[in-house]
Structures are given as C-alpha cells and as structure tokens.
Short mmCIF file of C-alpha atoms in Angstrom, two decimals:
data_model
loop_
_atom_site.label_atom_id
_atom_site.label_comp_id
_atom_site.label_asym_id
_atom_site.label_seq_id
_atom_site.Cartn_x
_atom_site.Cartn_y
_atom_site.Cartn_z
CA MET M 10 66.11 -37.81 64.05
CA ASN M 11 63.64 -38.14 61.21
CA VAL M 12 59.98 -38.73 62.17
CA ILE M 13 58.05 -40.97 59.77
CA GLN M 14 54.56 -39.54 59.22
CA THR M 15 51.84 -42.21 59.39
CA HIS M 16 48.50 -41.75 57.59
CA LEU M 17 45.30 -43.78 57.49
CA THR M 18 45.27 -46.42 54.80
CA LEU M 19 42.62 -48.52 53.22
CA PRO M 20 42.01 -52.00 54.74
CA GLU M 21 43.75 -54.92 53.03
CA GLY M 22 42.03 -55.80 49.74
CA TRP M 23 40.47 -52.33 49.26
CA THR M 24 41.51 -50.02 46.36
CA LYS M 25 40.45 -46.54 45.34
CA GLY M 26 38.18 -48.09 42.68
CA ALA M 27 36.41 -50.01 45.34
CA VAL M 28 35.98 -46.81 47.36
CA MET M 29 34.45 -45.12 44.30
CA ALA M 30 31.94 -48.01 43.93
CA LEU M 31 31.07 -47.87 47.61
CA ILE M 32 30.48 -44.11 47.63
CA SER M 33 28.35 -44.36 44.47
CA GLU M 34 26.16 -46.97 46.20
CA VAL M 35 25.54 -45.00 49.34
CA ALA M 36 25.59 -41.52 47.79
CA PRO M 37 21.78 -40.86 47.87
CA HIS M 38 21.82 -41.67 51.58
CA ILE M 39 24.62 -39.34 52.63
CA GLY M 40 23.29 -36.25 50.88
CA LEU M 41 25.53 -36.61 47.84
CA ARG M 42 23.65 -35.62 44.74
CA PRO M 43 24.61 -37.17 41.32
CA ALA M 44 26.36 -33.99 40.01
CA ARG M 45 28.56 -33.82 43.12
CA LEU M 46 29.13 -37.56 43.06
CA ALA M 47 30.57 -37.07 39.55
CA VAL M 48 32.92 -34.40 40.93
CA LEU M 49 34.05 -36.62 43.77
CA ASN M 50 34.65 -39.53 41.45
CA TYR M 51 36.71 -37.25 39.16
CA ILE M 52 38.78 -36.17 42.12
CA ILE M 53 39.34 -39.74 43.43
CA GLY M 54 40.07 -41.02 39.94
CA ARG M 55 42.96 -38.60 39.60
CA THR M 56 44.80 -39.58 42.72
CA ARG M 57 47.54 -42.14 42.78
CA ALA M 58 46.30 -45.57 43.72
CA SER M 59 49.35 -46.21 45.99
CA ASP M 60 48.57 -43.17 48.09
CA TRP M 61 45.42 -44.91 49.36
CA THR M 62 47.39 -47.84 50.75
CA SER M 63 50.65 -46.21 51.81
CA PRO M 64 51.00 -45.04 55.42
CA HIS M 65 53.48 -42.42 54.33
CA ARG M 66 51.28 -40.44 51.83
CA GLU M 67 47.76 -39.13 51.71
CA PRO M 68 45.51 -39.43 48.69
CA VAL M 69 45.47 -35.79 47.41
CA PHE M 70 44.09 -34.24 44.27
CA PHE M 71 46.45 -31.49 43.06
CA GLY M 72 44.77 -30.68 39.70
CA ALA M 73 44.19 -27.08 38.80
CA GLN M 74 40.63 -26.01 39.45
CA ASP M 75 40.23 -24.26 36.09
CA LEU M 76 41.25 -27.43 34.13
CA ALA M 77 39.07 -29.62 36.29
CA ALA M 78 36.11 -27.26 35.70
CA VAL M 79 36.59 -27.58 31.93
CA GLU M 80 36.84 -31.35 31.98
CA LEU M 81 33.71 -31.61 34.20
CA GLY M 82 31.76 -29.20 32.01
CA LYS M 83 31.33 -26.68 34.84
CA THR M 84 32.38 -23.08 35.54
CA SER M 85 35.09 -22.48 38.11
CA ARG M 86 32.45 -20.94 40.38
CA GLN M 87 30.25 -24.05 40.15
CA LEU M 88 33.22 -26.27 40.89
CA ARG M 89 34.22 -24.21 43.93
CA THR M 90 30.65 -24.63 45.22
CA ASP M 91 30.81 -28.38 44.69
CA GLU M 92 34.16 -28.68 46.44
CA ALA M 93 32.85 -26.67 49.37
CA ALA M 94 29.75 -28.91 49.57
CA LEU M 95 31.99 -32.06 49.59
CA ALA M 96 34.06 -30.55 52.42
CA LYS M 97 30.86 -29.75 54.33
CA LEU M 98 29.70 -33.40 53.92
CA GLY M 99 32.99 -34.46 55.52
CA LEU M 100 34.22 -36.28 52.37
CA ILE M 101 37.31 -34.10 51.61
CA VAL M 102 39.50 -31.44 53.27
CA LYS M 103 40.52 -28.43 51.24
CA ARG M 104 44.18 -27.62 52.07
CA VAL M 105 45.09 -24.90 49.61
CA ALA M 106 47.30 -21.70 49.51
CA ALA M 107 45.85 -18.33 50.34
CA ASN M 108 45.17 -17.63 46.72
CA GLY M 109 43.49 -21.13 46.28
CA ALA M 110 46.55 -22.59 44.54
CA ARG M 111 47.43 -26.29 44.93
CA TYR M 112 51.02 -27.62 44.91
CA GLY M 113 51.98 -31.21 44.99
CA ARG M 114 55.36 -30.61 46.63
CA ALA M 115 53.73 -28.52 49.37
CA GLY M 116 51.00 -31.08 49.95
CA LEU M 117 48.33 -28.56 49.04
CA GLY M 118 45.21 -29.74 47.36
CA LEU M 119 41.95 -31.62 48.04
CA ILE M 120 42.68 -34.24 50.74
CA LEU M 121 40.73 -37.49 50.58
CA THR M 122 41.85 -39.01 53.91
CA PRO M 123 38.36 -38.27 55.40
CA LEU M 124 36.97 -40.94 53.08
CA ILE M 125 39.33 -43.50 54.52
CA ALA M 126 38.43 -42.44 58.05
CA ARG M 127 34.73 -43.00 57.32
CA LEU M 128 35.12 -46.15 55.36
CA GLU M 129 33.68 -48.47 58.07
CA GLU M 130 30.69 -46.12 58.39
CA PHE M 131 30.00 -46.30 54.72
CA ILE M 132 30.44 -50.04 54.57
CA ALA M 133 27.91 -50.46 57.44
CA LEU M 134 25.49 -48.23 55.60
CA ARG M 135 25.87 -50.17 52.42
CA ASP M 136 25.31 -53.45 54.20
CA ARG M 137 22.27 -52.05 55.89
CA LEU M 138 20.81 -50.80 52.65
CA ARG M 139 21.43 -54.09 50.90
CA ALA M 140 19.72 -56.01 53.74
CA GLU M 141 16.77 -53.60 53.55
CA ARG M 142 16.49 -54.23 49.76
CA ARG M 143 16.66 -57.96 50.30
CA HIS M 144 13.91 -57.73 52.90
CA LEU M 145 11.76 -55.59 50.65
CA ARG M 146 12.32 -58.06 47.81
CA ALA M 147 11.23 -60.93 50.04
CA LEU M 148 8.08 -59.11 51.15
CA LYS M 149 7.18 -58.35 47.58
CA ASP M 150 7.76 -61.97 46.55
CA LEU M 151 5.53 -63.13 49.43
CA ARG M 152 2.82 -60.82 48.18
CA SER M 153 3.25 -62.32 44.71
CA LEU M 154 2.70 -65.82 46.11
CA ARG M 155 -0.51 -64.63 47.75
CA LEU M 156 -1.62 -62.80 44.61
CA ARG M 157 -1.24 -66.01 42.60
CA HIS M 158 -3.05 -67.98 45.36
CA MET M 159 -5.97 -65.52 45.30
CA LYS M 160 -6.23 -65.77 41.55
CA ARG M 161 -6.26 -69.55 41.73
CA CYS M 162 -8.99 -69.55 44.38
CA ILE M 163 -11.07 -67.04 42.47
CA ALA M 164 -10.82 -69.19 39.34
CA ALA M 165 -12.12 -72.12 41.32
CA LEU M 166 -15.24 -70.23 42.53
CA PRO M 167 -18.51 -71.58 41.13
CA SER M 168 -20.55 -69.10 39.11
CA SER M 169 -23.14 -68.91 41.87
CA ALA M 170 -20.56 -67.55 44.35
CA ILE M 171 -20.84 -64.07 42.92
CA LYS M 172 -24.15 -63.76 44.82
CA ASP M 173 -22.72 -64.75 48.15
CA PRO M 174 -22.27 -61.69 50.41
CA GLU M 175 -19.00 -63.05 51.93
CA ILE M 176 -17.46 -63.56 48.45
CA VAL M 177 -18.64 -60.11 47.32
CA LYS M 178 -16.86 -58.64 50.38
CA ILE M 179 -13.67 -60.72 49.67
CA LEU M 180 -13.57 -59.72 45.99
CA ALA M 181 -14.10 -56.05 46.92
CA SER M 182 -11.17 -56.19 49.27
CA PHE M 183 -9.06 -57.98 46.77
CA ASP M 184 -9.76 -55.29 44.09
CA LYS M 185 -8.19 -52.78 46.52
CA TRP M 186 -4.86 -54.49 46.73
CA PRO M 187 -2.10 -52.19 45.50
CA ARG M 188 -0.48 -53.03 42.20
CA SER M 189 2.74 -54.97 42.33
CA ASP M 190 4.78 -52.14 40.81
CA ALA M 191 3.52 -49.82 43.60
CA LEU M 192 4.65 -52.00 46.56
CA SER M 193 8.03 -50.38 46.79
CA ARG M 194 6.46 -46.93 47.38
CA LEU M 195 4.33 -48.16 50.33
CA GLY M 196 7.18 -48.14 52.82
CA LEU M 197 7.88 -51.09 55.19
CA GLU M 198 5.22 -50.25 57.72
CA ARG M 199 2.37 -50.05 55.18
CA LEU M 200 3.69 -53.06 53.21
CA ASN M 201 3.75 -55.21 56.34
CA ALA M 202 0.19 -54.12 57.16
CA HIS M 203 -0.86 -55.04 53.64
CA LEU M 204 0.79 -58.43 53.96
CA LYS M 205 -1.10 -59.12 57.18
CA ALA M 206 -4.33 -58.10 55.47
CA SER M 207 -3.53 -60.24 52.40
CA SER M 208 -2.88 -63.31 54.55
CA ASP M 209 -6.21 -62.80 56.31
CA LEU M 210 -8.02 -62.42 53.01
CA CYS M 211 -6.42 -65.54 51.61
CA SER M 212 -7.45 -67.48 54.65
CA SER M 213 -11.10 -66.18 54.32
CA LEU M 214 -11.30 -67.39 50.79
CA ASP M 215 -9.64 -70.69 51.66
CA ASP M 216 -12.19 -71.26 54.45
CA TRP M 217 -15.12 -70.43 52.17
CA LEU M 218 -13.92 -72.97 49.61
CA GLU M 219 -13.14 -75.63 52.23
CA LYS M 220 -16.64 -75.32 53.83
CA ARG M 221 -18.15 -76.15 50.48
CA GLY M 222 -15.81 -79.01 49.65
CA LEU M 223 -14.07 -77.03 46.98
CA SER M 224 -10.36 -76.44 46.25
CA SER M 225 -8.27 -73.76 44.64
CA ASP M 226 -7.04 -76.49 42.30
CA GLN M 227 -10.07 -78.30 41.14
CA PRO M 228 -10.52 -81.01 40.05
CA ALA M 229 -7.62 -82.04 42.30
CA GLU M 230 -8.39 -83.19 45.83
CA ASN M 231 -6.45 -83.30 49.14
CA PHE M 232 -3.38 -81.49 48.03
CA ARG M 233 -3.05 -83.60 44.83
CA PRO M 234 -0.97 -80.87 43.04
CA PHE M 235 1.95 -81.82 45.25
CA THR M 236 1.85 -85.44 44.31
CA GLN M 237 0.89 -85.46 40.70
CA ASN M 238 2.82 -87.54 38.23
CA THR M 239 4.43 -85.46 35.61
CA ARG M 240 5.55 -88.35 33.33
CA GLU M 241 4.79 -87.92 29.65
CA GLU M 242 5.45 -91.14 27.80
CA THR M 243 5.56 -89.32 24.47
CA GLN M 244 8.08 -86.76 25.43
CA THR M 245 11.71 -87.51 24.58
CA VAL M 246 13.49 -84.38 25.75
CA LYS M 247 17.00 -85.20 26.82
CA THR M 248 17.82 -83.97 30.34
CA PRO M 249 21.29 -82.40 30.66
CA PRO M 250 23.55 -83.77 33.34
CA ALA M 251 23.57 -81.93 36.66
CA VAL M 252 26.64 -81.05 38.72
CA ASP M 253 27.41 -82.46 42.15
CA ASN M 254 25.57 -85.72 41.47
CA SER M 255 22.28 -83.88 41.52
CA GLU M 256 20.78 -86.29 38.95
CA ARG M 257 21.81 -89.24 41.21
CA HIS M 258 20.03 -87.54 44.12
CA ALA M 259 16.93 -86.97 42.01
CA GLU M 260 16.84 -90.69 41.19
CA ILE M 261 17.23 -91.50 44.91
CA ALA M 262 14.43 -89.12 45.72
CA GLN M 263 12.11 -90.97 43.43
CA SER M 264 13.16 -94.59 44.15
CA GLU M 265 15.59 -95.80 46.73
CA SER M 266 14.12 -99.05 48.10
CA PRO M 267 14.91 -102.60 47.06
CA SER M 268 12.44 -103.99 44.52
CA SER M 269 11.55 -106.84 46.82
CA ILE M 270 9.72 -104.47 49.13
CA PRO M 271 6.20 -103.68 47.85
CA CYS M 272 5.78 -100.03 46.89
CA PRO M 273 2.07 -99.17 46.95
CA ALA M 274 1.03 -95.94 45.29
CA PRO M 275 0.95 -93.22 47.86
CA PRO M 276 -2.34 -91.72 48.82
CA ALA M 277 -3.06 -88.03 48.14
CA LEU M 278 -1.31 -85.99 50.74
CA THR M 279 -2.80 -83.50 53.04
CA PRO M 280 -0.77 -80.60 54.34
CA GLU M 281 -0.56 -82.34 57.69
CA ASN M 282 0.80 -85.49 56.03
CA LEU M 283 3.38 -83.41 54.15
CA TYR M 284 4.50 -81.86 57.48
CA ARG M 285 5.16 -85.38 58.82
CA ILE M 286 7.39 -86.49 55.96
CA ALA M 287 9.10 -83.11 55.51
CA GLY M 288 12.70 -82.43 56.55
CA ASP M 289 13.76 -80.41 59.58
CA GLY M 290 14.16 -77.20 57.64
CA LEU M 291 10.61 -77.04 56.27
CA ARG M 292 9.05 -78.16 59.54
CA MET M 293 10.99 -75.43 61.29
CA MET M 294 9.67 -72.80 58.88
CA LEU M 295 6.14 -74.05 59.33
CA ASP M 296 6.38 -74.14 63.13
CA ALA M 297 7.68 -70.52 63.16
CA SER M 298 4.91 -69.12 60.90
CA ARG M 299 1.79 -71.30 61.39
CA ASP M 300 -1.19 -70.46 63.51
CA GLN M 301 -1.36 -73.33 65.94
CA ASN M 302 -5.10 -72.84 66.23
CA ARG M 303 -5.66 -73.56 62.58
CA PRO M 304 -4.95 -76.66 60.50
CA LEU M 305 -2.20 -76.38 57.96
CA LYS M 306 -3.26 -75.10 54.57
CA GLU M 307 -1.73 -75.52 51.06
CA ARG M 308 -0.61 -71.88 51.27
CA ASP M 309 1.28 -72.61 54.47
CA ILE M 310 3.44 -75.20 52.72
CA ILE M 311 4.08 -72.98 49.72
CA GLU M 312 5.06 -69.94 51.73
CA ALA M 313 7.22 -72.04 54.09
CA ALA M 314 8.99 -73.56 51.07
CA TRP M 315 9.65 -70.16 49.65
CA ALA M 316 11.05 -68.86 52.88
CA LEU M 317 13.33 -71.86 53.06
CA LEU M 318 15.07 -71.06 49.76
CA PRO M 319 17.78 -68.67 51.20
CA MET M 320 18.40 -71.03 54.11
CA LEU M 321 19.33 -73.72 51.60
CA ASP M 322 21.39 -71.24 49.58
CA ILE M 323 19.01 -71.52 46.69
CA HIS M 324 18.54 -68.37 44.61
CA THR M 325 14.97 -67.23 44.08
CA SER M 326 15.49 -67.27 40.28
CA VAL M 327 15.31 -71.11 40.50
CA TRP M 328 11.74 -70.80 41.74
CA HIS M 329 10.85 -68.39 38.91
CA GLU M 330 12.55 -70.73 36.40
CA GLY M 331 10.24 -73.56 37.36
CA GLN M 332 7.05 -71.49 37.67
CA SER M 333 5.64 -72.18 34.21
CA THR M 334 6.27 -75.96 34.49
CA LEU M 335 5.44 -76.74 38.06
CA GLY M 336 3.57 -73.75 39.56
CA ASP M 337 3.85 -72.88 43.21
CA HIS M 338 2.46 -76.23 44.40
CA GLY M 339 4.86 -78.34 42.36
CA LEU M 340 7.86 -76.16 43.29
CA ALA M 341 6.97 -76.34 46.99
CA PHE M 342 6.94 -80.11 46.77
CA CYS M 343 10.29 -80.07 44.99
CA LEU M 344 11.67 -77.92 47.79
CA LEU M 345 10.29 -80.40 50.34
CA LEU M 346 12.11 -83.24 48.57
CA VAL M 347 15.39 -81.30 48.43
CA ASP M 348 15.17 -80.44 52.19
CA ALA M 349 14.25 -84.04 53.06
CA GLN M 350 17.29 -85.31 51.15
CA ARG M 351 19.62 -83.33 53.38
CA ASP M 352 19.24 -85.93 56.12
CA HIS M 353 19.38 -88.98 53.82
CA PRO M 354 21.34 -91.65 55.74
CA SER M 355 23.38 -92.79 52.70
CA TYR M 356 23.30 -89.99 50.19
CA PRO M 357 22.83 -86.57 51.99
CA VAL M 358 22.50 -83.87 49.44
CA ARG M 359 25.41 -81.38 49.44
CA ASN M 360 24.09 -79.08 46.73
CA PRO M 361 20.48 -78.22 47.38
CA GLY M 362 20.39 -75.69 44.46
CA GLY M 363 21.72 -78.29 42.07
CA LEU M 364 19.17 -80.84 43.09
CA MET M 365 16.32 -78.28 42.87
CA ARG M 366 17.38 -77.38 39.31
CA GLU M 367 17.63 -81.10 38.43
CA LEU M 368 14.07 -81.75 39.61
CA ILE M 369 12.83 -78.77 37.51
CA ARG M 370 14.69 -80.07 34.49
CA ARG M 371 13.09 -83.51 34.95
CA ALA M 372 9.68 -81.90 35.25
CA LYS M 373 10.19 -80.01 31.98
CA ALA M 374 11.24 -83.21 30.34
CA GLY M 375 8.20 -85.03 31.64
CA ARG M 376 10.35 -87.35 33.76
CA LEU M 377 9.59 -86.22 37.32
CA ASP M 378 7.48 -88.75 39.23
CA PHE M 379 6.22 -87.22 42.42
CA ASP M 380 4.32 -90.37 43.41
CA ALA M 381 7.50 -92.44 43.47
CA SER M 382 9.30 -89.71 45.45
CA VAL M 383 6.56 -89.66 48.07
CA ALA M 384 6.60 -93.40 48.35
CA ALA M 385 10.36 -93.49 48.90
CA LEU M 386 10.23 -90.64 51.41
CA GLN M 387 7.35 -92.26 53.33
CA LYS M 388 9.31 -95.53 53.56
CA ARG M 389 12.35 -93.74 54.86
CA ARG M 390 10.35 -91.80 57.47
CA ASN M 391 8.70 -95.06 58.52
CA GLY M 392 12.13 -96.76 58.98
CA VAL M 393 11.75 -99.12 56.06
CA ARG M 394 15.08 -100.14 54.53
#
C-alpha cells in the first residue's frame, strides 16, 4: 500500500510571491538583516510555485551553493554563513548530503516549509506593525492640528501680550516642542506625553484669549470660520461632477426646504450650537474626548472631526487636499455636514468620502455656502419640513 505524504501548504490565495513580500515587510522585526533577506528571497524565488501549494511536495531550493554564491556576489563561505543564520532563525531547514551536496531526486536541499509553518505568526506581526504605524501617523497628525492651532492663536495675540508673564511662559513652552520630523523618534510613551502637554498648552492659550474677548481667528467671532460664506460671484470655475450623487447631496446640504418656508440667515455658531446640530458620529467623538468640566472649544470640534475621518472611511488625504482652501475650521464644518447627512430622512449619504470631496471642490470654485447649509440643518434638527 502506497502512503501519500502530506506537507504543509500555503492558505488559499497565497503564493510564494506573497510570502516574499510578507517576509520583506517583517524582516527587521525578526532579526533578518537586508543582506540575508536578499539571500532568502533568492532561495524562495528559485523554488517551484506549485510546491508551495501542493500537499505532496515541499518547496526546496536545490541550487548548487557555488553558483548561488556567484549570482549573489558572495563567497561560498559567506553564503554558508548566511544559510546557517537563516536556519537558526527558523526560516529554512538545511537537508543536505554529508559533503553538503543537494540533489533534487533525493529531496536534499534548503527546505522552506518552516516559512509556511510560521505564516500565521508573520501575518499577525505584519498586521500589528501596520496598526502601530497607523496609530503613530494619527498621533503625528493630531500634533499637526495642535501646531496649526497654536500658530493661529499666537498670530492673534496683541503686541502687548509679549509682556504678559503667562504668555511668556506659554511661548517658552511652545518653543520647546519637538520638530515634526522628530516625532517618530520619540517613541509612543514620550509622544503621548507630549500630546497631553500640547493639549494643555493649547487650552492655556485659548483661555487667555477668551478672557480678553479675543479669538484665534480675528476678526471673526463666535466660531464664525465654520459658517462663513465662501461664494465668490466673480469666479466661474466649473465644478466636475462627483460620483454616487455627491453633488446632489451637497445641494441638499445647502438647501432642502420648500421656498414657502422663511429661511432666516443663521446666527454665528458657538461650539455648543454645533454640537446640537451635529450628527451622531461627531457627537460621539466629542463625548468620548471632551472634558465635561470645560465648555466646548473650537479645537474640540476640529479634533473630533479629524478623528471621525476613518470611521466614515474617508482618507486623511482628503483633509490635506482641502487645507489650503478651507483650513481646519472649514474642513471640520464640512465633515460635520457629511456626518449629519448620514441620517437624512430622504437622502442619506452613502459615500461620505465622495460628499466630502464635492464640498471641497465647491469651496475651491467659490460655490460653497455654509450659511445655507447651517440653515437647512437647523431646520431639520428642529423638525421643520
């Protein structure tokens, strides 16, 4: 009776090329230096693709060591050292003859089955590293928001403020902030500590301005940057059509009520007023992050809107795209409109990213009317049909 030998195989959809990409991504974190990664990729690349998915064969490199050394630009001794290191890392098994020879018919060579056995381990490592990079990117972006906020507030300071001891202390602390390109080197613990300190410093400067009736966006008042009218009658830029009816949603966001119902110009909105007309997503983000002992600030709305982007499946590049046109305030209000449209009784938005891009395009074309959008949203929140 013939016994059919069964070997480990790659999961469905995986190929040896995908394995090479996976190992290349996690290599620095499993002790695999670039020179030895090149050797491993050389070995994997010269195995048969079918051997990685067949239960009857193992992926084995049978190539002569001398030839491989020449092609890799190494001496035979260097290559033997590399192969021994790969075996010690648990990435290959050396199964060779007593004299080191490798024979395909005898199944002697460098066996790559250990890679298949550790595939789930490496996938989990890759996913964790990607999650850490996304988290680090989010922390750095949050610091960027606060850096821009501090610069706006400092620009709004009167010339006499430089003599105020509190401002002197705030500016001295601000000067000690690490450079943006140095944030990655801080490590998560120090970066989180810096973000806590940066939030406190922003609040201190906000409080100083508020006590003196000033704003980080003078001459605007009461959160006016969120409700400014961006119409420019002289501009004739043609807005390209948006997918998934995003242009239609943008029109609804600006004017959705019958003309017979009066539409008074909305008053300038405070952060608390914005909270009341916001959608569930933005309110949830604010509730999770706000200090209940303090009134809402402009910065709270901006940071909550930024944090909501991934929840709405909107890439952060959209925010960067609209930065020069709308700034953080305008972008936060656009995000508020997008989130609020998700619970629209007649036209719930299905593509938040498309609507966000459409609002930015309208702003660039001078055709985005925030006041009309606020009026429409207030009517809906008040139950006016």
